[in-house]
Short mmCIF file of C-alpha atoms in Angstrom, two decimals:
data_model
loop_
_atom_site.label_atom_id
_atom_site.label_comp_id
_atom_site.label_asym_id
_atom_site.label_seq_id
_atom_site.Cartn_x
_atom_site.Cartn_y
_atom_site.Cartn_z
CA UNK V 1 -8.40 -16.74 44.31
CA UNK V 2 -7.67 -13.39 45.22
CA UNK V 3 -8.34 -9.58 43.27
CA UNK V 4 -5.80 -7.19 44.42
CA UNK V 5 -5.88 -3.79 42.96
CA UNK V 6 -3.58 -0.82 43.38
CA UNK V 7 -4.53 3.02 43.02
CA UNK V 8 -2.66 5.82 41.74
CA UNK V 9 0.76 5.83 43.47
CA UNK V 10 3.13 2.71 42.73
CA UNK V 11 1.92 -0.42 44.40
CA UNK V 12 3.77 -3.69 45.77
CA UNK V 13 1.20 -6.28 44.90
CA UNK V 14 1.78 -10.00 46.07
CA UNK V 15 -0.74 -12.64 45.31
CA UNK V 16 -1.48 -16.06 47.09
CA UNK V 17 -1.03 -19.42 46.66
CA UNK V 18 -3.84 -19.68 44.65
CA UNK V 19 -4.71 -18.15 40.69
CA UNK V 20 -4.75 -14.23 41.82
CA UNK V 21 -5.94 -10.81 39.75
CA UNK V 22 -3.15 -8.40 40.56
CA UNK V 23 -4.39 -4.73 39.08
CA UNK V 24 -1.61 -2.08 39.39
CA UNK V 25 -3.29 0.91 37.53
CA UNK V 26 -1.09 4.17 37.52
CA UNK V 27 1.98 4.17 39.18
CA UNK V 28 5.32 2.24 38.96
CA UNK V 29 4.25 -1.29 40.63
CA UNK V 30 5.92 -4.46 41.46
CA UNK V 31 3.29 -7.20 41.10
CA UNK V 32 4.13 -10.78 42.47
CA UNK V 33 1.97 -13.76 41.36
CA UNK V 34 2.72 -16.43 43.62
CA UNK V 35 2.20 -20.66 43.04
CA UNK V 36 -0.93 -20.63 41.17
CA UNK V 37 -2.37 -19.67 37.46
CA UNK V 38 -1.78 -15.69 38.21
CA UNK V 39 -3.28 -12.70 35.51
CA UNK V 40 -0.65 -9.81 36.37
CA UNK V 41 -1.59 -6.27 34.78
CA UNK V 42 0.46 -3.03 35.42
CA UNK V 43 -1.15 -0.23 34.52
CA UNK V 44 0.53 2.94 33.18
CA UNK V 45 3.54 3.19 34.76
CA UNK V 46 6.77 2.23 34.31
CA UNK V 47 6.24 -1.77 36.37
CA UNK V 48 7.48 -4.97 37.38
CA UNK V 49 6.04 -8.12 36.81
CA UNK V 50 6.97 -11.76 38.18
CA UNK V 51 4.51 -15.09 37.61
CA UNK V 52 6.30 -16.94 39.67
CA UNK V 53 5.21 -20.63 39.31
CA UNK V 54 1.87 -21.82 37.53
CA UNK V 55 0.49 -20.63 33.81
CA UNK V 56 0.56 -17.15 34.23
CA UNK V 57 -0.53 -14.31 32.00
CA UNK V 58 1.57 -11.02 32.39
CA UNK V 59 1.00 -7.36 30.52
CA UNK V 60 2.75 -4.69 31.83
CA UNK V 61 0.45 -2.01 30.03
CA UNK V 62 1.53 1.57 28.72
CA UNK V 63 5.67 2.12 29.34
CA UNK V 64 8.62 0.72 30.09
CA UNK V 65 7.86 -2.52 31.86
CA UNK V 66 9.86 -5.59 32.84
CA UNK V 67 8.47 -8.93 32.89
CA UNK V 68 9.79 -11.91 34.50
CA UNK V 69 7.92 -15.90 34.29
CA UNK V 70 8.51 -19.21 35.80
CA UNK V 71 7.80 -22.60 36.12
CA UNK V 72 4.25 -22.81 33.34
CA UNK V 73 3.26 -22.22 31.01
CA UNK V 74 2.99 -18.79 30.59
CA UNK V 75 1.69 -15.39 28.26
CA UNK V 76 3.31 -11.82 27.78
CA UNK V 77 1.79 -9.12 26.29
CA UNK V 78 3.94 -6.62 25.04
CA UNK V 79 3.49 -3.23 23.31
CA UNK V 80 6.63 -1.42 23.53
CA UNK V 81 10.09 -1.87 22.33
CA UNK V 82 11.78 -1.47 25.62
CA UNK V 83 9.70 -3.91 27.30
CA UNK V 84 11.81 -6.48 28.89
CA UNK V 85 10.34 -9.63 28.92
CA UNK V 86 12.94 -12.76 30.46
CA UNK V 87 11.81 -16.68 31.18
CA UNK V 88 13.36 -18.26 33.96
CA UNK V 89 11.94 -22.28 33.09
CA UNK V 90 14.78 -23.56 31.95
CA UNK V 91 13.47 -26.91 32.18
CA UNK V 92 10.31 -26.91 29.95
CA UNK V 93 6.67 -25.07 29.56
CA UNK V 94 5.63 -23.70 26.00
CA UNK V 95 5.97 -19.71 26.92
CA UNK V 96 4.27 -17.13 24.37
CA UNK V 97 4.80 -13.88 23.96
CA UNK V 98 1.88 -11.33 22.01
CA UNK V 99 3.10 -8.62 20.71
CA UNK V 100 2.21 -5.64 19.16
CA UNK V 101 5.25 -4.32 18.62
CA UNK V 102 8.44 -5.67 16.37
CA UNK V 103 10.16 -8.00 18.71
CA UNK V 104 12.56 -11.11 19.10
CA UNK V 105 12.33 -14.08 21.34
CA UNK V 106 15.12 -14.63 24.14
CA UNK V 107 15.85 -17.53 25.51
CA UNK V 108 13.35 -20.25 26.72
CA UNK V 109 10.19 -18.20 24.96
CA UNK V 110 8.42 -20.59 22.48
CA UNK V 111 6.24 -18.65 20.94
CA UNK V 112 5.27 -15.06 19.38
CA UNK V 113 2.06 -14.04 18.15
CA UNK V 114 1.78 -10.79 16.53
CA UNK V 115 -1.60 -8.70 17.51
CA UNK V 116 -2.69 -5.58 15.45
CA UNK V 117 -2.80 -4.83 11.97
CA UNK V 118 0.40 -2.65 11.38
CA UNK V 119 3.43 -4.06 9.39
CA UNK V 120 5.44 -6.09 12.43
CA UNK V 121 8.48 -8.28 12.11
CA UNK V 122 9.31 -11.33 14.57
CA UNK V 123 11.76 -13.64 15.33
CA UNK V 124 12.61 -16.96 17.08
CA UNK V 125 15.57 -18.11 18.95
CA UNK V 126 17.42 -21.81 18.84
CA UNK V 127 14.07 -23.45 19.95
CA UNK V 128 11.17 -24.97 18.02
CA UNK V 129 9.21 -21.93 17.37
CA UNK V 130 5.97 -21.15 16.16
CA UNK V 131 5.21 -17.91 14.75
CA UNK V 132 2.06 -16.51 13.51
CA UNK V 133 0.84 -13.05 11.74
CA UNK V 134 -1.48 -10.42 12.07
CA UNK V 135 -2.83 -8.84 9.02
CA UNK V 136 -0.31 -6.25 8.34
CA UNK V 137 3.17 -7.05 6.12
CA UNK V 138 4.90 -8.89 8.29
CA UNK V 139 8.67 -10.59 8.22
CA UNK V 140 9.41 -13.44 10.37
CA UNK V 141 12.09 -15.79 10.80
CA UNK V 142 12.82 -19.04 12.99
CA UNK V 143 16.17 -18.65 13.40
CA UNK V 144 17.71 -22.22 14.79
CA UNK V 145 15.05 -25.09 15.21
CA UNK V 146 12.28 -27.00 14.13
CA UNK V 147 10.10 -24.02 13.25
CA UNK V 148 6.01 -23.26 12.19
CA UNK V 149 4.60 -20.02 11.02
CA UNK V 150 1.15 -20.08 10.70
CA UNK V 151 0.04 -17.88 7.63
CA UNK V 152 -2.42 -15.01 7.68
CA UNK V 153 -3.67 -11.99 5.60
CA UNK V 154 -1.37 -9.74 4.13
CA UNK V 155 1.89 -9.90 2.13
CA UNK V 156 4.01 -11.41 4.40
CA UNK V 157 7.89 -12.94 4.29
CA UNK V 158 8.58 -16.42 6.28
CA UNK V 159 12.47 -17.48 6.73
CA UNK V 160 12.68 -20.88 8.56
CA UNK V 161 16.79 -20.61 9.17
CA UNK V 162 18.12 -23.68 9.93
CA UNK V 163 16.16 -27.12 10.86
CA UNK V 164 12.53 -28.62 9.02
CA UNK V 165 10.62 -25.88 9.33
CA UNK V 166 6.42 -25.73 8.22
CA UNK V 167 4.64 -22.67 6.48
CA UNK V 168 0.68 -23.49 7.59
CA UNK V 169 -1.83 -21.64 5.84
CA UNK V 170 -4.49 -25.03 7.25
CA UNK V 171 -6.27 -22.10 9.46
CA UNK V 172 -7.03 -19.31 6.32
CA UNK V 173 -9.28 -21.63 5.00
CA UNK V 174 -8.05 -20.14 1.12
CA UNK V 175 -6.73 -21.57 -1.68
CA UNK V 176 -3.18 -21.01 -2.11
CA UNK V 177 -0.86 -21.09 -5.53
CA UNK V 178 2.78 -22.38 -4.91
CA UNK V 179 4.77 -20.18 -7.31
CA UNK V 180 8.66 -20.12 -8.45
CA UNK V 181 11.11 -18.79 -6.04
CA UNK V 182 8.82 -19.20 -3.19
CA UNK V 183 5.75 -17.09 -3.86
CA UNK V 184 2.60 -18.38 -2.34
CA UNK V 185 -0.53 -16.20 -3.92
CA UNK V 186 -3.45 -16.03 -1.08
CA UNK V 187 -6.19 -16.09 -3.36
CA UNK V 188 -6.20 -12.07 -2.96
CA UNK V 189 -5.27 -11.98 0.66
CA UNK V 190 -1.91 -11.42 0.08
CA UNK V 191 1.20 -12.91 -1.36
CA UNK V 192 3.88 -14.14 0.68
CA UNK V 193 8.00 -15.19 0.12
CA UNK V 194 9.01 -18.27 1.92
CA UNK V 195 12.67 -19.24 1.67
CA UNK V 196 14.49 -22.07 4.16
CA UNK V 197 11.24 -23.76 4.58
CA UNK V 198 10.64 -27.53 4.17
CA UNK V 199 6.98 -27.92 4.37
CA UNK V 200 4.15 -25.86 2.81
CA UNK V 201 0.60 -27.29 3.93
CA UNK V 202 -2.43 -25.49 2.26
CA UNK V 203 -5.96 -25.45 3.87
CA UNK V 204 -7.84 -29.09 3.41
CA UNK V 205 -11.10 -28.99 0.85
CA UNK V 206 -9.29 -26.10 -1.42
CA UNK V 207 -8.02 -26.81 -4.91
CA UNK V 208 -4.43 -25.88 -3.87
CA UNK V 209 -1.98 -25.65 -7.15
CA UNK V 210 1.50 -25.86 -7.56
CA UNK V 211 2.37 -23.62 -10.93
CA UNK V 212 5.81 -24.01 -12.02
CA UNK V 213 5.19 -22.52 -15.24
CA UNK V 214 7.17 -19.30 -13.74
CA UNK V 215 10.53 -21.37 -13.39
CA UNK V 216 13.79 -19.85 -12.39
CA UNK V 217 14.47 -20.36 -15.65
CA UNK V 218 15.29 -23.18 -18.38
CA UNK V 219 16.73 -25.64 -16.93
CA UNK V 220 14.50 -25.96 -13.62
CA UNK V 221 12.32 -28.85 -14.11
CA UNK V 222 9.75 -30.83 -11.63
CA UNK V 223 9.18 -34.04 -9.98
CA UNK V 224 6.03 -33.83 -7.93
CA UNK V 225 4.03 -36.90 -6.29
CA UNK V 226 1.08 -35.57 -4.64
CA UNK V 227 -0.18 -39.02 -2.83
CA UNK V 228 3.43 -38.83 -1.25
CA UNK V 229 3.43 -35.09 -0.88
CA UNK V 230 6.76 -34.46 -2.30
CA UNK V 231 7.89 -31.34 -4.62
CA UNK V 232 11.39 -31.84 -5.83
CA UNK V 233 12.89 -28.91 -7.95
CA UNK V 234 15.78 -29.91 -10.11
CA UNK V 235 18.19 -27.58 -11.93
CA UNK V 236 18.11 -24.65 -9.54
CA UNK V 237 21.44 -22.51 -10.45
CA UNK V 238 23.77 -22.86 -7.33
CA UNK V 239 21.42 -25.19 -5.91
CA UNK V 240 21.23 -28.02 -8.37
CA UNK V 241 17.81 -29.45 -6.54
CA UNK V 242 15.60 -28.58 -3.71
CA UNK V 243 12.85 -31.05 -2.09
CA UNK V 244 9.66 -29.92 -0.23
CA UNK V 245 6.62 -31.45 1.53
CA UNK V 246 3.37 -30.39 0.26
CA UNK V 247 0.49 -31.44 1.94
CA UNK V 248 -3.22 -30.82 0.86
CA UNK V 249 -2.61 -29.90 -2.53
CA UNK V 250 -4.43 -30.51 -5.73
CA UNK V 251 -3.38 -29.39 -8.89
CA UNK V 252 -0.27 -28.58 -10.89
CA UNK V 253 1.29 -26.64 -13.78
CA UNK V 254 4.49 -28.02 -14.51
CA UNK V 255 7.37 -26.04 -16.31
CA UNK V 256 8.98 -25.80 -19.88
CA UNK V 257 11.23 -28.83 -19.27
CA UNK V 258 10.47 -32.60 -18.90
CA UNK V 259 8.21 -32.66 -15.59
CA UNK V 260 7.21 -36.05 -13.93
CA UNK V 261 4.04 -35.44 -12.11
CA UNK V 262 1.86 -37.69 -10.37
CA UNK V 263 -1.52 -36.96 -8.54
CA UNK V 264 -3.35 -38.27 -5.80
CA UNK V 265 -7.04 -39.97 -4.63
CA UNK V 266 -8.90 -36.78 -5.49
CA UNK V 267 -9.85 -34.86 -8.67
CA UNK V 268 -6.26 -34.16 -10.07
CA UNK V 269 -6.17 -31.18 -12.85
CA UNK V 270 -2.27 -31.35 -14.00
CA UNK V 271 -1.18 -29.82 -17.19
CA UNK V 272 3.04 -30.56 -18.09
CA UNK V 273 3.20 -27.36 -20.09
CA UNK V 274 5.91 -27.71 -22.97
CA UNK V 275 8.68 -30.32 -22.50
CA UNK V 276 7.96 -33.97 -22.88
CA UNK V 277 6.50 -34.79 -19.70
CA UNK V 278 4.91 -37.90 -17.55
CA UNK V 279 1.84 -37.24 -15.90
CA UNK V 280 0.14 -40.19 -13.46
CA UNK V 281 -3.81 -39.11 -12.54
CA UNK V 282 -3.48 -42.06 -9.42
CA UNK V 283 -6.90 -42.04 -8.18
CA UNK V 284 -9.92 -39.45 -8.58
CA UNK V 285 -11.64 -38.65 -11.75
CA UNK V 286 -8.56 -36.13 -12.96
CA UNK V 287 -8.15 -34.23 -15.74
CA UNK V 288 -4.83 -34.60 -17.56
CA UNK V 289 -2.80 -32.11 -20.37
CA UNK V 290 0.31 -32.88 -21.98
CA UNK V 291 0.24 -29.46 -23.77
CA UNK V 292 2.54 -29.47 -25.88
CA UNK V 293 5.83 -32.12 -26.26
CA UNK V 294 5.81 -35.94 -26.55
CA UNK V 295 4.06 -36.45 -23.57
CA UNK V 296 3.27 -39.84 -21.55
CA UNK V 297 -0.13 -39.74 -19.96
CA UNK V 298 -1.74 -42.44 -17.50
CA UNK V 299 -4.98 -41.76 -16.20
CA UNK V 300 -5.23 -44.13 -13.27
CA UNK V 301 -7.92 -44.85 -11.48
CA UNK V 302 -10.93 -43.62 -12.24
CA UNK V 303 -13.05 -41.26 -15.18
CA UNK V 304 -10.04 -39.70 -16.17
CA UNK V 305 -10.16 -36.79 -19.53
CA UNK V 306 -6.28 -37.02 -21.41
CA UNK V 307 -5.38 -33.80 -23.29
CA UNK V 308 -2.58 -35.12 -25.61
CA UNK V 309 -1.70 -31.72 -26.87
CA UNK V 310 0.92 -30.78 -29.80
CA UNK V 311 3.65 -33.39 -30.23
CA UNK V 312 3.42 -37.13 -30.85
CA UNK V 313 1.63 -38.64 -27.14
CA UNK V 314 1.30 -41.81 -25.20
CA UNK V 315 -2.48 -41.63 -23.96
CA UNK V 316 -3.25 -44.52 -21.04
CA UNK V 317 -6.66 -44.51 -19.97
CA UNK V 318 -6.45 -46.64 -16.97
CA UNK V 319 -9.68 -48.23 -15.07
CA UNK V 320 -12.80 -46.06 -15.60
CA UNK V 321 -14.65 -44.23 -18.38
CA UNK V 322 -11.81 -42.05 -19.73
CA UNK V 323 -11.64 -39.52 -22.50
CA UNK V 324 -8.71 -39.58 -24.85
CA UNK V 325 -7.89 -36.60 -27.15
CA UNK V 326 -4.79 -36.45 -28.98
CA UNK V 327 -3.79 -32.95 -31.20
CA UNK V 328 -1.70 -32.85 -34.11
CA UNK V 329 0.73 -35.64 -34.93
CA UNK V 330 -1.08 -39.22 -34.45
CA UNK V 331 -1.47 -40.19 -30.59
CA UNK V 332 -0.39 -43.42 -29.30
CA UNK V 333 -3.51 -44.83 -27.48
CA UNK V 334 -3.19 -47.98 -25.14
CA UNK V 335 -6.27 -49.92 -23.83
CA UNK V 336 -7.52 -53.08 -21.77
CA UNK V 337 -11.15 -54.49 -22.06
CA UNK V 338 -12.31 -53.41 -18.95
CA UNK V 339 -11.80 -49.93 -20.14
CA UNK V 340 -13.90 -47.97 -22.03
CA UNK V 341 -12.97 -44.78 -23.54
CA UNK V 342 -13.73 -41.61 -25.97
CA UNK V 343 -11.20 -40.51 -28.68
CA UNK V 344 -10.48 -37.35 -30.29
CA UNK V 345 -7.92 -36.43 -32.60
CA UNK V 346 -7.29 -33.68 -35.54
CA UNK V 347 -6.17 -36.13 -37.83
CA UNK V 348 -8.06 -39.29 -39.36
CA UNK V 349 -6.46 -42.38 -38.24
CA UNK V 350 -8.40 -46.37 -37.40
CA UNK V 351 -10.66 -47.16 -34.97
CA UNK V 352 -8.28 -48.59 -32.01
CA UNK V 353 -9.47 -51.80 -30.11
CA UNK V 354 -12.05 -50.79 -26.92
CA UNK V 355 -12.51 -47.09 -28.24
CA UNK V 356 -16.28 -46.55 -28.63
CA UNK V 357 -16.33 -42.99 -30.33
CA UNK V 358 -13.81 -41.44 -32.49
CA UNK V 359 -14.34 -37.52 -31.98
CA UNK V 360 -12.86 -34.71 -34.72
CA UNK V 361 -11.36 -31.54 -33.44
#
């Protein structure tokens, strides 16, 4: 490994065959890498860069630099709009570029990464992109391709373009609310848009919620299956119905229609809202509310608590030590021996078969 570095007046730099340090400092330079893993840095100065083959990192520094890769995997930095950064692999390597500046990949560049805090936009190309952040209000979009943008601070806006792209928020470690029309609230780091996206995954651990109680409007109404992490929204004007993955969430609100929603193996809180909705606990000790509507509730597995709500409900404890409340107009309650449950309703009515306690609200 070699360190080569250059002095005040412009340098021609040319590494080895091995990983070399070529240091331009002032000056207009022309650095050359070489075969191996190569760190390249201009300088002020107006300079120009080539990696040449290996994974080689390349930052031109302050002005008006060009930038050229090769065969690797390799990194740009770039902090000026007329940079000129171009990838000559045509033939594979995952090339990134940082930048601190608003910029758009060219062809064969992988990846962006935005650096600093100040409001940046980014986008991809045709490839599978990924595209991540900084903490400033950023707008980024995939273009063409499988693309992932991987969420940070600040109120950002996420267009996948065409192909399944993924909005990952797995790395801020923060609960996150999915909210009509694409919001995404970052549990006061933020709020972000997402449109043309096809999965949303929220950080594992966090009680991640899906509220559709902000609709588009009356007639959009919910399916949503969190043990197969779907999210299908029905009635969208000019859209009729749009289906997402969802992955690592936890609760949901549904809207003012007739939602079917169905939980997973872990501690479930889903509320319907109004509409006469079907709600499925699964597994996990979950907490269930009609609200208000003739609602169907099945607790599952599990110590499930059924909220009934206003209208005339189905209440299905399920296996476990479940809680039953019905409100207002007499609930229909359904039991098996081997389940043992808690009742609670506004009105008088008999003791059903199996219920231990009859509660009065």
């Amino acid at each position: 490994m070699a360190t080569v570095n250059g002095d005040a007046i412009g340098n021609i730099l040319v590494g080895t065959n091995l990983g070399d340090n070529l240091f331009g400092f002032s000056g207009d330079d022309i650095l050359a890498g070489g075969l191996g893993d190569d760190a390249l840095e201009g300088g002020s100065g107006n300079d120009v860069l080539g990696g040449g083959d290996g994974d080689d990192r390349l930052d031109g520094g302050p002005g008006f630099d060009v930038m050229v890769g090769g065969n690797g995997d390799d990194i740009y930095i770039v902090d000026n709009v007329e940079d000129v950064v171009v990838e000559t692999d045509f033939n594979g390597g995952s090339d990134t570029i940082i930048s601190s500046v608003d910029h758009q990949l060219g062809d064969h560049f992988e990846g962006i990464v935005l650096s600093g805090n100040g409001n940046l936009d980014a986008s991809g190309n045709s490839l599978d992109n990924g595209l991540v952040g900084n903490s400033g209000r950023n707008q980024m979009f995939g273009l063409g391709g499988d693309d992932s943008f991987l969420a940070s601070a600040g109120d950002d806006r996420m267009d996948g373009g065409t192909g399944i792209d993924t909005v990952d928020y797995t790395m801020m470690n923060t609960t996150i609310t999915l909210r009509a029309a694409g919001e995404i609230h970052k549990d006061g780091l933020g709020v972000d848009r997402v449109t043309d996206v096809e999965v949303i995954a929220g950080a594992a651990g966090r009680n991640n919620q899906i509220n559709a109680s902000t609709s588009l409007g009356s007639p959009v109404f919910v399916n949503v299956n969190l043990s197969e992490e779907t999210l299908r929204v029905n009635g969208i004007p000019g859209v009729e119905a749009q289906l997402l993955t969802v992955r690592n969430f936890v609760d949901v609100v549904g809207t003012s229609q007739n939602d079917l929603i169905t939980g997973n193996a872990l501690a479930n809180n889903l509320s319907g809202g109004t509409g006469n909705d079907f709600i499925d606990g699964a597994g996990g000790d979950d907490i269930l509310n009609g609200d208000a509507g003739a609602d169907s509730l099945f607790g599952g597995q599990g110590s499930d608590i059924l909220f009934g709500g206003l209208g005339s409900d189905l209440l299905v404890g399920g296996n476990g030590d479940d809680t039953l409340l019905g409100y207002g107009l007499y609930p229909r309650v359904r039991l098996t021996p081997s389940w043992v449950a808690v009742v609670a309703t506004s009105l008088p009515w008999e003791m059903p078969p199996m219920v231990d306690i009859i509660l009065p609200l």
